[in-house]
Coordinates of C-alpha atoms in Angstrom, one line a residue:
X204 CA 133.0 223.8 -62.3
X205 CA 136.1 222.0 -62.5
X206 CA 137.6 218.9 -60.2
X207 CA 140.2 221.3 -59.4
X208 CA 138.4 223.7 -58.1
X209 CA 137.0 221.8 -55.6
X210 CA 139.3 221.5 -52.1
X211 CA 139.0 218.4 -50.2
X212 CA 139.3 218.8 -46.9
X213 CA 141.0 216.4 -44.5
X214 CA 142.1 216.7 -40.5
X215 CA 143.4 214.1 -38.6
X216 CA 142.2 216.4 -35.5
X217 CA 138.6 214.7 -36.3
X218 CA 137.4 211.6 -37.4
X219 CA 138.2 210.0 -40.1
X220 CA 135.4 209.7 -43.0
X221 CA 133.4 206.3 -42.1
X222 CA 132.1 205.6 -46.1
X223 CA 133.1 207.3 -49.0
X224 CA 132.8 211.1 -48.5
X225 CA 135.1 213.5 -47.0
X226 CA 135.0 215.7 -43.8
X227 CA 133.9 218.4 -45.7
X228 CA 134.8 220.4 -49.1
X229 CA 135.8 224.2 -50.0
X230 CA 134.3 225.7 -53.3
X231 CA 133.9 229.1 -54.2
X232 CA 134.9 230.6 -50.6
X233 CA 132.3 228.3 -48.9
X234 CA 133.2 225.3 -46.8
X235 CA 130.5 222.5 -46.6
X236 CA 130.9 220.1 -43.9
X237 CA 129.9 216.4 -43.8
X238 CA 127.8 215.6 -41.1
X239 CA 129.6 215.2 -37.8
X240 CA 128.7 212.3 -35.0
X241 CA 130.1 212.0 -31.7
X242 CA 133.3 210.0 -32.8
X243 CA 137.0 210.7 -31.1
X244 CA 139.4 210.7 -33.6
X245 CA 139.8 207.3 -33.3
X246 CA 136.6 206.4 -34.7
X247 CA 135.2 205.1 -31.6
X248 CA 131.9 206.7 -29.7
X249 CA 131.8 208.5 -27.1
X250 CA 130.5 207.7 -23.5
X251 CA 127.7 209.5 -22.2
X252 CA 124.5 211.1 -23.1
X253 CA 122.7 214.1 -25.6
X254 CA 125.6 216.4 -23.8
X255 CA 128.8 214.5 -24.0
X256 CA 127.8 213.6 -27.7
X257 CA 126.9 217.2 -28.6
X258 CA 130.2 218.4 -27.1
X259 CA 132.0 216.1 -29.1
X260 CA 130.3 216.7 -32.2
X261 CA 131.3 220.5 -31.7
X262 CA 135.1 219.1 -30.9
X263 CA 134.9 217.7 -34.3
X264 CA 133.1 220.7 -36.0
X265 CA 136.1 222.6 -34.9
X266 CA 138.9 220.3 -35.8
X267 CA 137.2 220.5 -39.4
X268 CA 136.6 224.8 -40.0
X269 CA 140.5 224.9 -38.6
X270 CA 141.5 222.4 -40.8
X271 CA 139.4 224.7 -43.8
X272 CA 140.9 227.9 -42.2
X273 CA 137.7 229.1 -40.8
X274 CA 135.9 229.0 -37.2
X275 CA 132.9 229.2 -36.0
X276 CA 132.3 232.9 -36.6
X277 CA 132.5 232.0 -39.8
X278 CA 129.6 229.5 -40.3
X279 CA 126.6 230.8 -42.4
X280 CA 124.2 227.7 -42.0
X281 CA 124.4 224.5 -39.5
X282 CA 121.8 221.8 -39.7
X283 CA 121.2 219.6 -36.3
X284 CA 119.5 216.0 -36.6
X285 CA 118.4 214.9 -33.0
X286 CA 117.6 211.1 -32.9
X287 CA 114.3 212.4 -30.1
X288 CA 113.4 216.4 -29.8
X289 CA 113.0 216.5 -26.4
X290 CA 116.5 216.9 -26.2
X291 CA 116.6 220.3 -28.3
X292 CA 116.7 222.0 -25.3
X293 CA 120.3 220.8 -24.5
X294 CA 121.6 220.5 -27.6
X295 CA 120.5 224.3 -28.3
X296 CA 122.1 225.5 -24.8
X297 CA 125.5 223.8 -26.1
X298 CA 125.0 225.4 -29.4
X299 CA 124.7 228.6 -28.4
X300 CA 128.1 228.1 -26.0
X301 CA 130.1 227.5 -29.3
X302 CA 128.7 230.0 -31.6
X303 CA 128.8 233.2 -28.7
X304 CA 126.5 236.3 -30.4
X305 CA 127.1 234.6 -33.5
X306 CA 123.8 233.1 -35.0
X307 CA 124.1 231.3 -38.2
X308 CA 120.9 230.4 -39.9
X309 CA 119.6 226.7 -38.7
X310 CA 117.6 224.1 -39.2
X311 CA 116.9 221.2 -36.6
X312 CA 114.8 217.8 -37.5
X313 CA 114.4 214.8 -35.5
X314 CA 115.4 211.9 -37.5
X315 CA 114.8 208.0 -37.2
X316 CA 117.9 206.7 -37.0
X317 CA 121.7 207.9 -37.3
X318 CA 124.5 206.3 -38.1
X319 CA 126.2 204.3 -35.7
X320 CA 122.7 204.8 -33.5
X321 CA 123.9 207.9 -31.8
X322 CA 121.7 210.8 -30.9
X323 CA 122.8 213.7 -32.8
X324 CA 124.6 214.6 -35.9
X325 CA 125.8 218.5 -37.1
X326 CA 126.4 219.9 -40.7
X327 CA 127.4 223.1 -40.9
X328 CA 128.2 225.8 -44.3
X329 CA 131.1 228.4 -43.7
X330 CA 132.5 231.2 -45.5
X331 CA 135.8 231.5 -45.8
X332 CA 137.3 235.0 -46.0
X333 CA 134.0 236.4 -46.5
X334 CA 133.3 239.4 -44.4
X335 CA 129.8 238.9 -42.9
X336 CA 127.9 242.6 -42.1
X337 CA 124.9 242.6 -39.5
X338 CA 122.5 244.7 -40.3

């Protein structure tokens, strides 16, 4: 593996990267997002609860694939960290809106603590121009 074969990827359509990691990175035909929190793009939290944070967190999600040249439909893999699981109900009802018949594989853990204290957090794994056949 060399440096330059690694594609950072970098939106101003999302958040800016609040440490020292990127919005996400492109190797091999695969897209690997950072973990997205309910920031606007600039950097400040949004109001509300489990649903405005989710919602944004899916704004964000967006702004990064486009910025990759994927979409959703693309996504093989998302991982969802929920600050309490009693809200998995929600979160997975706004899920489902963004992805359509698509279902990516998933995992979802409840967590401790996320940055910035907010109540969820998204990662997702996309292929780009990689046909994907149901079976």
């Amino acid at each position: 593996m060399t440096q330059s074969s690694i594609q950072t990827i970098r939106t101003d359509a999302a958040p800016a990267a609040i440490g020292p990691y990127s919005q996400a990175i492109a190797f091999g035909g695969l897209i690997f997002t950072s973990g997205q929190i309910p920031l606007n793009t600039e950097g400040q939290l949004v109001d509300g609860g489990i649903a405005e944070q989710t919602h944004q967190v899916f704004r964000n999600l967006f702004a990064v694939l486009e910025g990759a040249g994927a979409s959703f439909q693309d996504v093989l893999k998302a991982t969802v960290f929920l600050k309490d699981m009693s809200q998995f109900g929600v979160v997975n009802e706004i899920y489902a809106s963004y992805f359509g018949e698509h279902k990516p594989a998933r995992s979802t853990v409840e967590v401790a603590r996320l940055p910035k204290d907010v109540l969820v957090e998204i990662e997702l794994i996309a292929a780009k121009n990689v046909e994907i056949v149901q079976k």
